[in-house]
Amino acid sequence: MRIFFTSLFAFLISGLAGGLIAQWLAVATGAEEEYIIVFMFSVLVTFVVTFVFFVAQLTNDPVAAVATAGKWTLIVFVALLLLLVALILYNDSSAAVVRKDMPVVAGLGLPGLVTIIIHWLFVRWRVKRGVADIKAG
């Protein structure tokens, strides 16, 4: 039951933080309907990260599994983000296209990074507390 509630609260906290960052970026960049993709992607990242960390908590050594899951989730996310930037620059590297597309890329990247980091920190904190409670009790 502890794993379920940890995942639920991490989902809510990290999803809220990612959504707030996406909202702030939308206001700061004067975004229009293209930011709908950013908000949908932010929710998708939150669901995927919640599933990854939920599974990591079910292992025999949840502290190590959560640390590994967090590290690899960040690595994969940053690699995909760099691939997206490279794809944009490869297709059309004119200054107007880059200036138009980079706010959306930042909107895809920053909320996702914030979501992953906050989720990782919260789950890591809860897992360490759970292991300490089991050892003490």
PDB file of C-alpha atoms in Angstrom:
ATOM      1  CA  MET A   1       0.000   0.000   0.000  1.00  0.00           C
ATOM      2  CA  ARG A   2       2.942   2.309   0.717  1.00  0.00           C
ATOM      3  CA  ILE A   3       4.204   1.909  -2.850  1.00  0.00           C
ATOM      4  CA  PHE A   4       0.815   2.839  -4.293  1.00  0.00           C
ATOM      5  CA  PHE A   5       0.493   6.006  -2.206  1.00  0.00           C
ATOM      6  CA  THR A   6       4.098   6.989  -2.883  1.00  0.00           C
ATOM      7  CA  SER A   7       3.461   6.690  -6.604  1.00  0.00           C
ATOM      8  CA  LEU A   8       0.159   8.542  -6.358  1.00  0.00           C
ATOM      9  CA  PHE A   9       1.627  11.487  -4.455  1.00  0.00           C
ATOM     10  CA  ALA A  10       4.700  11.584  -6.673  1.00  0.00           C
ATOM     11  CA  PHE A  11       2.395  11.602  -9.705  1.00  0.00           C
ATOM     12  CA  LEU A  12       0.421  14.537  -8.319  1.00  0.00           C
ATOM     13  CA  ILE A  13       3.419  16.560  -7.162  1.00  0.00           C
ATOM     14  CA  SER A  14       5.587  16.042 -10.234  1.00  0.00           C
ATOM     15  CA  GLY A  15       2.639  16.464 -12.614  1.00  0.00           C
ATOM     16  CA  LEU A  16       1.704  19.726 -10.936  1.00  0.00           C
ATOM     17  CA  ALA A  17       5.277  20.991 -11.095  1.00  0.00           C
ATOM     18  CA  GLY A  18       5.665  20.020 -14.754  1.00  0.00           C
ATOM     19  CA  GLY A  19       2.314  21.597 -15.590  1.00  0.00           C
ATOM     20  CA  LEU A  20       3.245  24.820 -13.817  1.00  0.00           C
ATOM     21  CA  ILE A  21       6.527  25.026 -15.728  1.00  0.00           C
ATOM     22  CA  ALA A  22       4.676  24.385 -19.008  1.00  0.00           C
ATOM     23  CA  GLN A  23       2.137  27.073 -18.101  1.00  0.00           C
ATOM     24  CA  TRP A  24       4.874  29.541 -17.224  1.00  0.00           C
ATOM     25  CA  LEU A  25       6.685  28.858 -20.503  1.00  0.00           C
ATOM     26  CA  ALA A  26       3.453  29.261 -22.473  1.00  0.00           C
ATOM     27  CA  VAL A  27       2.842  32.665 -20.913  1.00  0.00           C
ATOM     28  CA  ALA A  28       6.481  33.747 -21.200  1.00  0.00           C
ATOM     29  CA  THR A  29       6.742  32.835 -24.891  1.00  0.00           C
ATOM     30  CA  GLY A  30       3.275  34.050 -25.873  1.00  0.00           C
ATOM     31  CA  ALA A  31       2.401  30.592 -27.120  1.00  0.00           C
ATOM     32  CA  GLU A  32      -0.791  29.761 -28.897  1.00  0.00           C
ATOM     33  CA  GLU A  33      -2.456  26.494 -29.864  1.00  0.00           C
ATOM     34  CA  GLU A  34       0.841  24.711 -30.569  1.00  0.00           C
ATOM     35  CA  TYR A  35       1.383  24.506 -26.819  1.00  0.00           C
ATOM     36  CA  ILE A  36      -1.460  21.994 -26.570  1.00  0.00           C
ATOM     37  CA  ILE A  37       1.169  19.442 -27.618  1.00  0.00           C
ATOM     38  CA  VAL A  38       3.399  20.587 -24.756  1.00  0.00           C
ATOM     39  CA  PHE A  39       0.665  20.088 -22.169  1.00  0.00           C
ATOM     40  CA  MET A  40      -0.252  16.659 -23.565  1.00  0.00           C
ATOM     41  CA  PHE A  41       3.404  15.656 -23.605  1.00  0.00           C
ATOM     42  CA  SER A  42       3.806  16.833 -20.003  1.00  0.00           C
ATOM     43  CA  VAL A  43       0.972  14.527 -18.912  1.00  0.00           C
ATOM     44  CA  LEU A  44       2.434  11.649 -20.944  1.00  0.00           C
ATOM     45  CA  VAL A  45       5.852  12.095 -19.299  1.00  0.00           C
ATOM     46  CA  THR A  46       4.201  12.103 -15.876  1.00  0.00           C
ATOM     47  CA  PHE A  47       2.385   8.824 -16.585  1.00  0.00           C
ATOM     48  CA  VAL A  48       5.487   7.111 -17.991  1.00  0.00           C
ATOM     49  CA  VAL A  49       7.729   8.261 -15.136  1.00  0.00           C
ATOM     50  CA  THR A  50       5.147   7.163 -12.562  1.00  0.00           C
ATOM     51  CA  PHE A  51       5.026   3.687 -14.111  1.00  0.00           C
ATOM     52  CA  VAL A  52       8.831   3.404 -14.247  1.00  0.00           C
ATOM     53  CA  PHE A  53       9.267   4.391 -10.612  1.00  0.00           C
ATOM     54  CA  PHE A  54       6.333   2.237  -9.485  1.00  0.00           C
ATOM     55  CA  VAL A  55       8.004  -0.813 -11.014  1.00  0.00           C
ATOM     56  CA  ALA A  56      11.366   0.211  -9.519  1.00  0.00           C
ATOM     57  CA  GLN A  57       9.818   0.236  -6.037  1.00  0.00           C
ATOM     58  CA  LEU A  58       8.676  -3.375  -6.449  1.00  0.00           C
ATOM     59  CA  THR A  59      12.226  -4.757  -6.698  1.00  0.00           C
ATOM     60  CA  ASN A  60      14.209  -6.428  -3.918  1.00  0.00           C
ATOM     61  CA  ASP A  61      16.481  -3.382  -3.536  1.00  0.00           C
ATOM     62  CA  PRO A  62      14.179  -0.416  -4.156  1.00  0.00           C
ATOM     63  CA  VAL A  63      16.756   2.225  -3.189  1.00  0.00           C
ATOM     64  CA  ALA A  64      19.204   1.100  -5.873  1.00  0.00           C
ATOM     65  CA  ALA A  65      16.411   0.486  -8.386  1.00  0.00           C
ATOM     66  CA  VAL A  66      14.977   3.968  -7.911  1.00  0.00           C
ATOM     67  CA  ALA A  67      18.432   5.516  -8.294  1.00  0.00           C
ATOM     68  CA  THR A  68      19.058   3.539 -11.484  1.00  0.00           C
ATOM     69  CA  ALA A  69      15.592   4.285 -12.844  1.00  0.00           C
ATOM     70  CA  GLY A  70      16.038   7.997 -12.201  1.00  0.00           C
ATOM     71  CA  LYS A  71      19.450   8.108 -13.842  1.00  0.00           C
ATOM     72  CA  TRP A  72      18.357   6.203 -16.941  1.00  0.00           C
ATOM     73  CA  THR A  73      15.073   8.070 -17.254  1.00  0.00           C
ATOM     74  CA  LEU A  74      16.969  11.358 -17.305  1.00  0.00           C
ATOM     75  CA  ILE A  75      19.520  10.026 -19.789  1.00  0.00           C
ATOM     76  CA  VAL A  76      16.854   8.716 -22.178  1.00  0.00           C
ATOM     77  CA  PHE A  77      14.786  11.905 -21.905  1.00  0.00           C
ATOM     78  CA  VAL A  78      17.755  14.185 -22.599  1.00  0.00           C
ATOM     79  CA  ALA A  79      18.853  11.962 -25.508  1.00  0.00           C
ATOM     80  CA  LEU A  80      15.368  12.150 -27.046  1.00  0.00           C
ATOM     81  CA  LEU A  81      15.317  15.908 -26.537  1.00  0.00           C
ATOM     82  CA  LEU A  82      18.701  16.287 -28.241  1.00  0.00           C
ATOM     83  CA  LEU A  83      17.481  14.088 -31.081  1.00  0.00           C
ATOM     84  CA  LEU A  84      14.464  16.382 -31.508  1.00  0.00           C
ATOM     85  CA  VAL A  85      16.699  19.465 -31.603  1.00  0.00           C
ATOM     86  CA  ALA A  86      18.990  17.792 -34.137  1.00  0.00           C
ATOM     87  CA  LEU A  87      15.974  16.849 -36.267  1.00  0.00           C
ATOM     88  CA  ILE A  88      14.712  20.430 -36.266  1.00  0.00           C
ATOM     89  CA  LEU A  89      18.138  21.786 -37.178  1.00  0.00           C
ATOM     90  CA  TYR A  90      18.676  19.116 -39.845  1.00  0.00           C
ATOM     91  CA  ASN A  91      15.350  19.668 -41.621  1.00  0.00           C
ATOM     92  CA  ASP A  92      15.560  23.444 -41.875  1.00  0.00           C
ATOM     93  CA  SER A  93      18.211  25.390 -40.037  1.00  0.00           C
ATOM     94  CA  SER A  94      17.027  28.828 -41.091  1.00  0.00           C
ATOM     95  CA  ALA A  95      16.910  31.328 -38.261  1.00  0.00           C
ATOM     96  CA  ALA A  96      13.165  31.902 -38.599  1.00  0.00           C
ATOM     97  CA  VAL A  97      12.312  28.216 -38.245  1.00  0.00           C
ATOM     98  CA  VAL A  98      14.644  27.733 -35.302  1.00  0.00           C
ATOM     99  CA  ARG A  99      13.276  30.847 -33.583  1.00  0.00           C
ATOM    100  CA  LYS A 100       9.711  29.571 -34.133  1.00  0.00           C
ATOM    101  CA  ASP A 101      10.340  25.973 -32.999  1.00  0.00           C
ATOM    102  CA  MET A 102      12.662  26.439 -30.028  1.00  0.00           C
ATOM    103  CA  PRO A 103       9.957  27.673 -27.589  1.00  0.00           C
ATOM    104  CA  VAL A 104       8.003  24.471 -28.252  1.00  0.00           C
ATOM    105  CA  VAL A 105      11.155  22.359 -27.819  1.00  0.00           C
ATOM    106  CA  ALA A 106      11.880  24.168 -24.548  1.00  0.00           C
ATOM    107  CA  GLY A 107       8.259  23.526 -23.582  1.00  0.00           C
ATOM    108  CA  LEU A 108       8.730  19.841 -24.275  1.00  0.00           C
ATOM    109  CA  GLY A 109      12.044  19.668 -22.415  1.00  0.00           C
ATOM    110  CA  LEU A 110      11.847  21.774 -19.269  1.00  0.00           C
ATOM    111  CA  PRO A 111       8.536  20.473 -17.870  1.00  0.00           C
ATOM    112  CA  GLY A 112       9.659  16.910 -18.570  1.00  0.00           C
ATOM    113  CA  LEU A 113      12.973  17.425 -16.799  1.00  0.00           C
ATOM    114  CA  VAL A 114      11.250  19.036 -13.814  1.00  0.00           C
ATOM    115  CA  THR A 115       8.721  16.196 -13.692  1.00  0.00           C
ATOM    116  CA  ILE A 116      11.422  13.514 -13.753  1.00  0.00           C
ATOM    117  CA  ILE A 117      13.628  15.208 -11.153  1.00  0.00           C
ATOM    118  CA  ILE A 118      10.818  15.947  -8.688  1.00  0.00           C
ATOM    119  CA  HIS A 119       9.380  12.459  -9.101  1.00  0.00           C
ATOM    120  CA  TRP A 120      12.813  10.928  -8.553  1.00  0.00           C
ATOM    121  CA  LEU A 121      13.523  13.026  -5.452  1.00  0.00           C
ATOM    122  CA  PHE A 122      10.148  12.288  -3.881  1.00  0.00           C
ATOM    123  CA  VAL A 123      10.220   8.538  -4.534  1.00  0.00           C
ATOM    124  CA  ARG A 124      13.847   8.294  -3.400  1.00  0.00           C
ATOM    125  CA  TRP A 125      12.982  10.092  -0.155  1.00  0.00           C
ATOM    126  CA  ARG A 126       9.975   7.829   0.491  1.00  0.00           C
ATOM    127  CA  VAL A 127      11.861   4.624  -0.343  1.00  0.00           C
ATOM    128  CA  LYS A 128      14.746   5.524   1.965  1.00  0.00           C
ATOM    129  CA  ARG A 129      12.296   6.266   4.767  1.00  0.00           C
ATOM    130  CA  GLY A 130      10.545   2.954   4.171  1.00  0.00           C
ATOM    131  CA  VAL A 131      13.806   0.987   4.276  1.00  0.00           C
ATOM    132  CA  ALA A 132      14.855   2.817   7.458  1.00  0.00           C
ATOM    133  CA  ASP A 133      11.475   2.051   9.080  1.00  0.00           C
ATOM    134  CA  ILE A 134      11.793  -1.647   8.199  1.00  0.00           C
ATOM    135  CA  LYS A 135      15.337  -1.856   9.603  1.00  0.00           C
ATOM    136  CA  ALA A 136      14.392  -0.003  12.780  1.00  0.00           C
ATOM    137  CA  GLY A 137      11.173  -1.902  13.381  1.00  0.00           C
TER     138      GLY A 137
END
